[in-house]
CSV table of C-alpha atoms and ligand atoms in Angstrom, one decimal:
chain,number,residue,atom,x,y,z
A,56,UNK,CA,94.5,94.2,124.0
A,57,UNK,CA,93.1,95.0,127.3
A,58,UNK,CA,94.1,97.0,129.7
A,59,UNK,CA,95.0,94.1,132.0
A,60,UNK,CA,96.7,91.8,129.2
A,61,UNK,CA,98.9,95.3,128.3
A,62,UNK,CA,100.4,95.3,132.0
A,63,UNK,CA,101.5,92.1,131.8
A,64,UNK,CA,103.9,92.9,128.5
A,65,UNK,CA,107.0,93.6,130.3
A,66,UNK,CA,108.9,97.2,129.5
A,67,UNK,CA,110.9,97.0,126.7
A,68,UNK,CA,114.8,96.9,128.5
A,69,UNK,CA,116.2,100.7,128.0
A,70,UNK,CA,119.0,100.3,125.5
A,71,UNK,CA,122.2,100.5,127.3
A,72,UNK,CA,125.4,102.2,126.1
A,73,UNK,CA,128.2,99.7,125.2
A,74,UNK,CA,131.0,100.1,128.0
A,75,UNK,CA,134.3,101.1,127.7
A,76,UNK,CA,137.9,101.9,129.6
A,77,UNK,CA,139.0,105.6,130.1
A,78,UNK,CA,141.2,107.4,132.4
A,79,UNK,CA,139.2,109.5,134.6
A,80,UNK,CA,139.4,112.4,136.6
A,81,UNK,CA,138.1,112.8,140.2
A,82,UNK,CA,139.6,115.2,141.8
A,83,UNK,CA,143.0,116.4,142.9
A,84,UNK,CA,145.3,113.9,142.8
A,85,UNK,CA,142.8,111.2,141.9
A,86,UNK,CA,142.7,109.3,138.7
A,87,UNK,CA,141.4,105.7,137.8
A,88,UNK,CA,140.7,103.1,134.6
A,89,UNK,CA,137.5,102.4,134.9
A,90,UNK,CA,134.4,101.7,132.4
A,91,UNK,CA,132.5,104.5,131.2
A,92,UNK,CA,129.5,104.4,128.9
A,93,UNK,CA,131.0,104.5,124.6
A,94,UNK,CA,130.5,108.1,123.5
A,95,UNK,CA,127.2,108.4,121.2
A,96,UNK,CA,126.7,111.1,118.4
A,97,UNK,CA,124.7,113.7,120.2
A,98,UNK,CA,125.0,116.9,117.1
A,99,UNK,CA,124.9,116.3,113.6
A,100,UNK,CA,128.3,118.0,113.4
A,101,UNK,CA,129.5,115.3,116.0
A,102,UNK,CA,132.4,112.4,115.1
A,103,UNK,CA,132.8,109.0,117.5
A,104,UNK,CA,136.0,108.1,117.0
A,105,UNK,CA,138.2,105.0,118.2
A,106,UNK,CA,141.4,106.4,119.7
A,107,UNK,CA,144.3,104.1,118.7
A,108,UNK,CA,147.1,106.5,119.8
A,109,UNK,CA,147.2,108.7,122.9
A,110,UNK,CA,149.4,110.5,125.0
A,111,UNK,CA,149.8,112.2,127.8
A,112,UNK,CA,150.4,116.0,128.3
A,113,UNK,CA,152.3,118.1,130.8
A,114,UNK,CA,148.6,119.8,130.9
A,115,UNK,CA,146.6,116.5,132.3
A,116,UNK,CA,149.6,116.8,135.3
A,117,UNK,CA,148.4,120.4,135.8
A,118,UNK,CA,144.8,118.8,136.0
A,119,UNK,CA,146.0,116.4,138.3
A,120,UNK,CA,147.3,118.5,140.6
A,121,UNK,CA,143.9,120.7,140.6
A,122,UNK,CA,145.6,123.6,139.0
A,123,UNK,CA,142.6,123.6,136.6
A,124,UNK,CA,139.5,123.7,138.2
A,125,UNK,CA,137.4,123.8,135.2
A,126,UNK,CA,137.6,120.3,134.9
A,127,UNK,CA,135.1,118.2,136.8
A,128,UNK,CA,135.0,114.7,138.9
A,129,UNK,CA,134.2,112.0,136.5
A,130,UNK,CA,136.2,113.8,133.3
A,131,UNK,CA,137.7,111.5,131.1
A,132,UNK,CA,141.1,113.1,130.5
A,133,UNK,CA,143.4,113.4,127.1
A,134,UNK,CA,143.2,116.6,124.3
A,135,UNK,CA,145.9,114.6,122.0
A,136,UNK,CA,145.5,111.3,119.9
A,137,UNK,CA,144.8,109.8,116.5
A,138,UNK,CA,142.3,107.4,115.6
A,139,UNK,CA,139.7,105.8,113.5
A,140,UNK,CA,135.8,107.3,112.6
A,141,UNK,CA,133.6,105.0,114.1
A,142,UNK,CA,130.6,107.2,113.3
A,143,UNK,CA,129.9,110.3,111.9
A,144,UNK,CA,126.9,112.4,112.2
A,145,UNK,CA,124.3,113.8,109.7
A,146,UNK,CA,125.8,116.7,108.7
A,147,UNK,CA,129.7,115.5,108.5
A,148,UNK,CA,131.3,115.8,105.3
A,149,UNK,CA,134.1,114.5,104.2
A,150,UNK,CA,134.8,112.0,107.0
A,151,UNK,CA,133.6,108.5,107.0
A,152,UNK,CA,133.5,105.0,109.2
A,153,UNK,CA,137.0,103.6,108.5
A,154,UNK,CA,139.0,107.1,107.9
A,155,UNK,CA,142.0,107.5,109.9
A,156,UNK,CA,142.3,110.7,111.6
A,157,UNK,CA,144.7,113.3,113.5
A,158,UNK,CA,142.5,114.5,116.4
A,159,UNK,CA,143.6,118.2,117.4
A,160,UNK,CA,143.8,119.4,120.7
A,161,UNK,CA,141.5,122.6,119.5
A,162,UNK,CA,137.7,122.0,118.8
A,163,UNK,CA,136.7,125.0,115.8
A,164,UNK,CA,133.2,125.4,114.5
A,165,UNK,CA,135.2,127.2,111.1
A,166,UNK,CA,132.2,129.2,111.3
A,167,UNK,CA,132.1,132.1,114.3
A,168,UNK,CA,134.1,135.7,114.2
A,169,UNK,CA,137.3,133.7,115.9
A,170,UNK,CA,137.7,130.8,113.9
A,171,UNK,CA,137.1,132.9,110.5
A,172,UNK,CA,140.2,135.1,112.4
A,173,UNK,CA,142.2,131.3,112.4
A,174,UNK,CA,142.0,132.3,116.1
A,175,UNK,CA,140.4,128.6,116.7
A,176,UNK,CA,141.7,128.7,120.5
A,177,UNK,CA,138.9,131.1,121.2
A,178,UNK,CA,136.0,129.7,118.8
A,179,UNK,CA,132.9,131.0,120.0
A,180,UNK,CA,131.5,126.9,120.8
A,181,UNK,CA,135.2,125.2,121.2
A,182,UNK,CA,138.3,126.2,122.2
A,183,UNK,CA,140.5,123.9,124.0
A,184,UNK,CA,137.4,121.8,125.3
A,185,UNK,CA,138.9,117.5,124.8
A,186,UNK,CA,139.4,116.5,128.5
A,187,UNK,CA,138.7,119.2,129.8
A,188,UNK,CA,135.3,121.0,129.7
A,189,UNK,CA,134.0,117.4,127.4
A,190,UNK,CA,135.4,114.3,127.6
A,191,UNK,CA,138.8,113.7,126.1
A,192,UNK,CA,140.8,111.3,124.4
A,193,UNK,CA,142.8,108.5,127.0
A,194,UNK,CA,139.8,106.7,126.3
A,195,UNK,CA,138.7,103.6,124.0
A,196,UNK,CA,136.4,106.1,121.9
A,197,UNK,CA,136.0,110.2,121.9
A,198,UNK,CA,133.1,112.2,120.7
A,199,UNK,CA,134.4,115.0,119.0
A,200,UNK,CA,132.2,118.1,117.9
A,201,UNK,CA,132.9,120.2,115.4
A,202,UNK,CA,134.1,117.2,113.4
A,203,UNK,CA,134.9,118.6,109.9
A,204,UNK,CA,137.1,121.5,111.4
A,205,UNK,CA,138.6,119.5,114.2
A,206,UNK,CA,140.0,116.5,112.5
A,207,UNK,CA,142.4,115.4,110.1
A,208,UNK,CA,142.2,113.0,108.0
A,209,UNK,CA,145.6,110.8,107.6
A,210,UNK,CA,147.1,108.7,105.0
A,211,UNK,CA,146.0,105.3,105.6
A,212,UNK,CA,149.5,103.4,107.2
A,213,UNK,CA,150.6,106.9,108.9
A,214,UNK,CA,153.4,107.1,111.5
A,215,UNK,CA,150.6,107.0,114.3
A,216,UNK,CA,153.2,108.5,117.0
A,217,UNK,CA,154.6,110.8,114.9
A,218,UNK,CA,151.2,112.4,113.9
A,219,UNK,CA,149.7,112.3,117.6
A,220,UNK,CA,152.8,114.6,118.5
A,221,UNK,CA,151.0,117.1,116.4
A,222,UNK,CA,147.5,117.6,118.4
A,223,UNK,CA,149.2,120.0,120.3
A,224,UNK,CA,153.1,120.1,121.2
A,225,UNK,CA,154.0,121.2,118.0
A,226,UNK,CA,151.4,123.4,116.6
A,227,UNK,CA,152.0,125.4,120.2
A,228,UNK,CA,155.8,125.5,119.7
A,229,UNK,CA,155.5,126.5,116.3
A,230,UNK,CA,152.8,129.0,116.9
A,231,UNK,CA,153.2,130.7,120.5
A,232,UNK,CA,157.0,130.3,120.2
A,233,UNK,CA,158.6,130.6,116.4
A,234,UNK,CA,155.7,132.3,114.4
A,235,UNK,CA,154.9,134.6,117.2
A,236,UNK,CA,158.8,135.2,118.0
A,237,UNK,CA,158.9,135.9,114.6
A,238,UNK,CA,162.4,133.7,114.0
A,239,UNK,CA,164.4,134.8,111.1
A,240,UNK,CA,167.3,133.3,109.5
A,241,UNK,CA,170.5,134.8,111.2
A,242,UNK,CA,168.4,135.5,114.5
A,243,UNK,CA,170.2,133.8,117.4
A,244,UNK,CA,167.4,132.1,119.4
A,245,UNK,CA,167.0,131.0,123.4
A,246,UNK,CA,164.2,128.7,124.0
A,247,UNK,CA,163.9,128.6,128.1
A,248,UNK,CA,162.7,125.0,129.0
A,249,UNK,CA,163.5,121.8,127.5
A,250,UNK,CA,160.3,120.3,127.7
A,251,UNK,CA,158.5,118.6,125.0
A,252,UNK,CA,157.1,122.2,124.0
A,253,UNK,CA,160.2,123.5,124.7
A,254,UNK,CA,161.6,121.1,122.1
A,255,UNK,CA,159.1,121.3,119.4
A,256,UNK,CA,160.2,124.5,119.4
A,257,UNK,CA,163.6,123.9,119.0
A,258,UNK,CA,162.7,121.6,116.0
A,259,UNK,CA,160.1,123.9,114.0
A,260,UNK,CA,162.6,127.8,115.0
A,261,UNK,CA,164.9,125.6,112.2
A,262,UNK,CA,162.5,126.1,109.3
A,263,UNK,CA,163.9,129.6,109.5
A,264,UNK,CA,167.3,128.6,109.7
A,265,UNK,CA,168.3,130.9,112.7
A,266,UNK,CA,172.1,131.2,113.6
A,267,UNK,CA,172.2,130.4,117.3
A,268,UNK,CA,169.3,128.4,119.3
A,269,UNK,CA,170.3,128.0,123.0
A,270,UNK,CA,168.5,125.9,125.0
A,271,UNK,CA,168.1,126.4,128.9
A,272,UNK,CA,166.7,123.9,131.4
A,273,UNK,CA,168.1,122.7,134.8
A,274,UNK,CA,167.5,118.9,133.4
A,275,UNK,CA,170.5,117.5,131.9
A,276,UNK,CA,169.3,114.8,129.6
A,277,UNK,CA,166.6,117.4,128.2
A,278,UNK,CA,169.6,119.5,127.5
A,279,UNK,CA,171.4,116.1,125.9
A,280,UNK,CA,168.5,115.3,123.9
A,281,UNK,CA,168.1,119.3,123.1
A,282,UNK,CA,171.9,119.2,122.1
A,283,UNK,CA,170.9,115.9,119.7
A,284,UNK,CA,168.0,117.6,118.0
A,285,UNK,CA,169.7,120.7,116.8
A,286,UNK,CA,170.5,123.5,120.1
A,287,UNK,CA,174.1,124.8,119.8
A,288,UNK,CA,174.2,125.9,123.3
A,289,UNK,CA,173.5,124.4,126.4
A,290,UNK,CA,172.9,126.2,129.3
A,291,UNK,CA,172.1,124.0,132.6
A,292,UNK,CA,171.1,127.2,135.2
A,293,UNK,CA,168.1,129.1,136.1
A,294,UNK,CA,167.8,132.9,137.1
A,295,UNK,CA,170.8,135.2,137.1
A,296,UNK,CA,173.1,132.0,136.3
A,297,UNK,CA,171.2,131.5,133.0
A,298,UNK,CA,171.0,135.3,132.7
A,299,UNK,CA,174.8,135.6,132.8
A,300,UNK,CA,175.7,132.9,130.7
A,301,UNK,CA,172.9,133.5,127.8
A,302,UNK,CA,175.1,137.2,128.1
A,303,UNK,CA,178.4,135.6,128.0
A,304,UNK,CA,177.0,133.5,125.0
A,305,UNK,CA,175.9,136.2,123.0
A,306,UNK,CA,179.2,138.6,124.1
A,307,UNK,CA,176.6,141.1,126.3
A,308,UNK,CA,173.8,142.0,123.4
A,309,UNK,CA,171.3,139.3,124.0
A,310,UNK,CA,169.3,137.2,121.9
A,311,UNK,CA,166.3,138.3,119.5
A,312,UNK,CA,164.1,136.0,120.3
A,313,UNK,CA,163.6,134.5,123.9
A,314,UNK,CA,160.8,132.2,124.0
A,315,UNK,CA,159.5,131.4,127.9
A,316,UNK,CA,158.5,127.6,127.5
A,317,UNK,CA,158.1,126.8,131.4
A,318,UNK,CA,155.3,129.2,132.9
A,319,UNK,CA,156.5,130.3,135.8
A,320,UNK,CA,157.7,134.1,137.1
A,321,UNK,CA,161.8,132.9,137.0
A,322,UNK,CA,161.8,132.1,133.4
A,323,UNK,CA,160.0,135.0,132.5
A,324,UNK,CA,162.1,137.0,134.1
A,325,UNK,CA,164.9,134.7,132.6
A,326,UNK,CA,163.8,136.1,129.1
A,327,UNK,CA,163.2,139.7,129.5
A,328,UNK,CA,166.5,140.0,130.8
A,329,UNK,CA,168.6,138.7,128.4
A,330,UNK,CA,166.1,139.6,125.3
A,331,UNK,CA,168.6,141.8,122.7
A,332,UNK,CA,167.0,145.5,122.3
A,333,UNK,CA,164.1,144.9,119.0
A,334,UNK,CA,163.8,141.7,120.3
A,335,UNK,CA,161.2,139.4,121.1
A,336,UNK,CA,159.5,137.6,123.7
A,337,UNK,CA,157.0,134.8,122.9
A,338,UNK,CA,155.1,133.4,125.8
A,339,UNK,CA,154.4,129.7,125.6
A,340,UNK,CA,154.3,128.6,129.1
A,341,UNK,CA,150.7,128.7,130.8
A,342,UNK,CA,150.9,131.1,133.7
A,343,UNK,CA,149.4,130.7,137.6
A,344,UNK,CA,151.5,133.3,139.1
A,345,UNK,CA,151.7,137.1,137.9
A,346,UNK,CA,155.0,138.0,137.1
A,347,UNK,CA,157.0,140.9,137.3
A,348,UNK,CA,157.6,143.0,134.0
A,349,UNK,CA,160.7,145.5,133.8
A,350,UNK,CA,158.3,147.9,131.9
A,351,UNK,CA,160.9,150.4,133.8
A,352,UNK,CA,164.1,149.0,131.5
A,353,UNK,CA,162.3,147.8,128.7
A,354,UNK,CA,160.3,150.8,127.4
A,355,UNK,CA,162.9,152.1,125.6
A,356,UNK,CA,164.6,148.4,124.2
A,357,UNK,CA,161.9,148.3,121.5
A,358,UNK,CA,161.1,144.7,122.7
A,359,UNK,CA,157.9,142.7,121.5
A,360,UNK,CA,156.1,140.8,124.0
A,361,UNK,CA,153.5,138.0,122.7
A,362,UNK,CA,151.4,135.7,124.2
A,363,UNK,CA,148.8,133.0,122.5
A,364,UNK,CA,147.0,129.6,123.6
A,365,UNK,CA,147.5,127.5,120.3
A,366,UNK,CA,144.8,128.2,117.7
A,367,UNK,CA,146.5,125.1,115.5
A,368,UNK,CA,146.2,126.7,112.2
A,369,UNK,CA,149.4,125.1,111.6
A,370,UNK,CA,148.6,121.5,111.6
A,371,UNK,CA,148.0,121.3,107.9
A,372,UNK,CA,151.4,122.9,107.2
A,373,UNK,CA,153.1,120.6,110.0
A,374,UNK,CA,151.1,117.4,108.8
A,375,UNK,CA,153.0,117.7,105.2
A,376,UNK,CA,156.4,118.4,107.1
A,377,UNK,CA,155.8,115.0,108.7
A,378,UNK,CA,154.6,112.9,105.9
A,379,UNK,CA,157.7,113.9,103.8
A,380,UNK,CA,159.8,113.2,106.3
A,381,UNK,CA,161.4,117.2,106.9
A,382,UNK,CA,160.2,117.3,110.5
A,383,UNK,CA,160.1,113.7,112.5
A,384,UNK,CA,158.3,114.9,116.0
A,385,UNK,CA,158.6,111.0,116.9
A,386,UNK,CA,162.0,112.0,118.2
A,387,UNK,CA,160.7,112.9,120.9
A,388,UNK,CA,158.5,109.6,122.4
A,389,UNK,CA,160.1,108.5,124.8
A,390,UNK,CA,158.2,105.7,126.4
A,391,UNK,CA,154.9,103.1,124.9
A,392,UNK,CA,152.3,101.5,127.0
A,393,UNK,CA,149.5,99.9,126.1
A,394,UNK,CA,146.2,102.2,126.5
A,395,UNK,CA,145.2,99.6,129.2
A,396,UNK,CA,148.6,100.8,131.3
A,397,UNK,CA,147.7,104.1,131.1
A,398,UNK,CA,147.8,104.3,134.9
A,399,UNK,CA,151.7,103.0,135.0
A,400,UNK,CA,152.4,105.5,132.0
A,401,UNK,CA,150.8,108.6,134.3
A,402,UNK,CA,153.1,107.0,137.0
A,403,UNK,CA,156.4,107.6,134.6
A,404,UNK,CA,155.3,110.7,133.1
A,405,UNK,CA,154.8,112.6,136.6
A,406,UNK,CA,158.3,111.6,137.4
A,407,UNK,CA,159.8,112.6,134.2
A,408,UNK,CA,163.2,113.5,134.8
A,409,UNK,CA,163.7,110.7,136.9
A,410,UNK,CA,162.4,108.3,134.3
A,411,UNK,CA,164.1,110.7,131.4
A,412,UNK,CA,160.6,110.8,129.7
A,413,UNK,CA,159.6,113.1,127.5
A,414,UNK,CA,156.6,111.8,125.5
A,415,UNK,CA,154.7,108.6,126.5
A,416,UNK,CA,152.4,107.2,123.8
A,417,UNK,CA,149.6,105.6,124.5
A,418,UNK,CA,148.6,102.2,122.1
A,419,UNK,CA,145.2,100.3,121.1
A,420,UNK,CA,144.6,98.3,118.6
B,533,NAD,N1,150.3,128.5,125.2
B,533,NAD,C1,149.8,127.3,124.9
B,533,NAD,O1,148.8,127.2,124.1
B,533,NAD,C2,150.3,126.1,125.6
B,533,NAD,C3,149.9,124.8,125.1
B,533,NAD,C4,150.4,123.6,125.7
B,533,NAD,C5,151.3,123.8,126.8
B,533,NAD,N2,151.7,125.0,127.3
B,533,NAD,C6,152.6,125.2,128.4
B,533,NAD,O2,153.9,125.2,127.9
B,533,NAD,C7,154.8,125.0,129.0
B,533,NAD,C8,155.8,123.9,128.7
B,533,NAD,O3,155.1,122.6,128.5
B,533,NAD,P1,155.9,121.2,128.6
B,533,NAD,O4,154.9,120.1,128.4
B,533,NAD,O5,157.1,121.2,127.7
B,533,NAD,O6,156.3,121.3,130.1
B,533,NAD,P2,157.4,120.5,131.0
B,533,NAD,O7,157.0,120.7,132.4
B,533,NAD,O8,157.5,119.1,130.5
B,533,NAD,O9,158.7,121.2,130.7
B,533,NAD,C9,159.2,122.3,131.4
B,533,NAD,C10,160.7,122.3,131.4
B,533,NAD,O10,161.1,123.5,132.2
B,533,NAD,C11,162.2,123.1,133.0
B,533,NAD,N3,162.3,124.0,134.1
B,533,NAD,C12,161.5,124.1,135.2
B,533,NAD,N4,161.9,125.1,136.0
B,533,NAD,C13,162.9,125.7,135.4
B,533,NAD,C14,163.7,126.8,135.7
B,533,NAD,N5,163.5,127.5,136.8
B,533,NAD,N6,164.7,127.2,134.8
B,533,NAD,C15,164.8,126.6,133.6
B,533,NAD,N7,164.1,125.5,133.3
B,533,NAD,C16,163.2,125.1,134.1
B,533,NAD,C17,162.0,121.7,133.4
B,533,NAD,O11,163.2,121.0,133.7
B,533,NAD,C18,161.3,121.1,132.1
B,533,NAD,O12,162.3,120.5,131.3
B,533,NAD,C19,153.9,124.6,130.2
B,533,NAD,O13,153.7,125.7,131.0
B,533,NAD,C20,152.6,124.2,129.5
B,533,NAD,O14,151.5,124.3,130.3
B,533,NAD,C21,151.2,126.2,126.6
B,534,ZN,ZN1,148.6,119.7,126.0
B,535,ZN,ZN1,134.4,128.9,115.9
């Protein structure tokens, strides 16, 4: 061929990634459908996998208000779901095209000094990472790294909503709040916040059969809902209100365990005021404020105080709780859109207690 005939061979056309929907990011306030190029296998240890349950979290509302600014402009958001491997990568084991899967809100290598701890929160390459430092999961497909030590693989005809409520709500409630509170059986129980954490808390503390759980929230129907799923107090006040009735409850000695499941300086200071001396406070809610501890009053109460982002070492444990049927998280999906309405579904969760959501699931076929 010669030079001249070669220039007329037009260049071949560059192959262009399939499109697809996602929810995405851009800034405070600011979030759209739009199309986005199909995730592609970038590391051998990669999974692509088509997300056919979502939902939304109290944490993509946080994004959405800038509170986080790790995240960028153009971040496709969501760190819960389950769905189906579309591809695997070279070195991916024990996946395959076709497998349904649990996708957990914690990417873990398995491999570095943290995940061999089961502190997977704070994996040397992963962490909490899906929509938020990579893109995430309200999307048509998700790339997920670490693919052998981040996903799950379900029965085939699982309760989709039931398993997507364990990416993250109830590994968190179960870790930060009941395993690190250390709940016993007898222990009487406040959980401050009747949120969905605040609830999967309520639900998992019961494993350990504890005597009282009180639940305290300003929302009504959270409390109502909170009453239905096993609290045996109710205590609609904040601050010294919630303070003296928690008292009254317990006639003046407190509660073991007070688990803060809000994140703000009130309910902490909700909790190490009415915690029982050898007591125990479990953090859960994520913090923006400092607070203000009573190291003064508390040094000599013998109190714990714990604090954790969710590793998800649980989610085997809670996956076989689900499948037989002892724990039924779906309780608490409130809502179902279509993944195409994801936009109206953002609209409902932001106003939750108007809307008395709690969790909205997100569908694709
Ligand atoms: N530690 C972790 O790894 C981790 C993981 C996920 C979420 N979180 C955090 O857990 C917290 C709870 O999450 P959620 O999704 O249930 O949140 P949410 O906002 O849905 O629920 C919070 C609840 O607190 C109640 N509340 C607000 N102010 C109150 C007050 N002054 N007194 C009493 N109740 C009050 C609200 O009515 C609501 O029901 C958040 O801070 C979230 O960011 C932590
Ligand atoms: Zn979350
Ligand atoms: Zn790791």
């Amino acid at each position: 061929m010669t030079q001249s005939e070669a220039l007329l061979i037009p260049p071949k056309p560059k192959a262009q990634a399939a499109p697809m929907k996602a929810l995405v990011y851009h800034g405070p306030g600011r979030r759209s459908w739009e199309d986005k190029p199909r995730p592609v296998i970038r590391e051998a240890t990669d999974a692509v996998v088509r997300v056919t349950t979502a939902t939304i979290c109290g944490t993509d509302l946080h994004i959405l208000k800038g509170d986080v600014p790790t995240v960028a402009d153009g971040r496709i958001l969501g760190h819960e779901g389950v769905g189906v491997v579309e591809e695997t990568g070279s070195a991916v084991a024990g996946f395959e095209r076709g497998d349904l899967v649990l996708i957990s809100c914690i990417t873990s290598c398995g491999k570095c000094d943290f995940c061999k701890k089961g502190m997977y929160s704070h994996c040397r390459s992963g962490g909490w990472n899906l929509g938020h430092t990579i893109d995430g999961t309200q999307a048509e497909y998700v790339r997920i790294p670490h693919a052998e030590t981040s996903l799950y693989r379900l029965p085939r005809g699982a309760d989709q909503e039931a398993f997507a409520m364990l990416s993250d709500i109830f590994p968190t409630g179960f870790e930060c709040g009941v395993l690190n509170g250390q709940v016993k059986p007898g222990d009487t129980v406040a959980i401050v916040g009747a949120g969905p954490i605040g609830l999967a808390t309520l639900l998992t503390a019961q494993f350990y059969s504890p005597a009282e759980l009180v639940m305290v929230d300003l929302d009504a129907n959270r409390l109502a809902v909170a009453g239905s799923l096993g609290a045996t107090q109710l205590v609609e006040a904040t601050g010294l209100k919630a303070v003296e009735r928690v008292l009254e409850l317990t006639a003046g000695a407190g509660v073991d365990v007070a688990v803060e499941a809000v994140g703000i300086p009130a309910t902490f200071d909700v909790c190490q005021k009415i915690v029982a001396p050898g007591g125990r406070i479990a953090n859960v809610g994520v913090h923006g404020k400092p607070v203000s501890l009573e190291l003064e009053r508390l040094w000599a109460h013998n109190v714990t105080l714990t604090t954790r982002l969710v590793d998800t070492v649980s989610t085997p444990m809670l996956m076989k709780l689900v499948q037989s049927g002892r724990l039924r998280p779906q309780k608490l999906v409130t809502h179902r859109f279509g993944l195409g309405d994801v936009m109206k579904a953002y609209d409902v969760f932001g106003n939750a207690a108007r809307e008395q959501a709690l969790k909205v699931v997100l569908k694709s076929q």
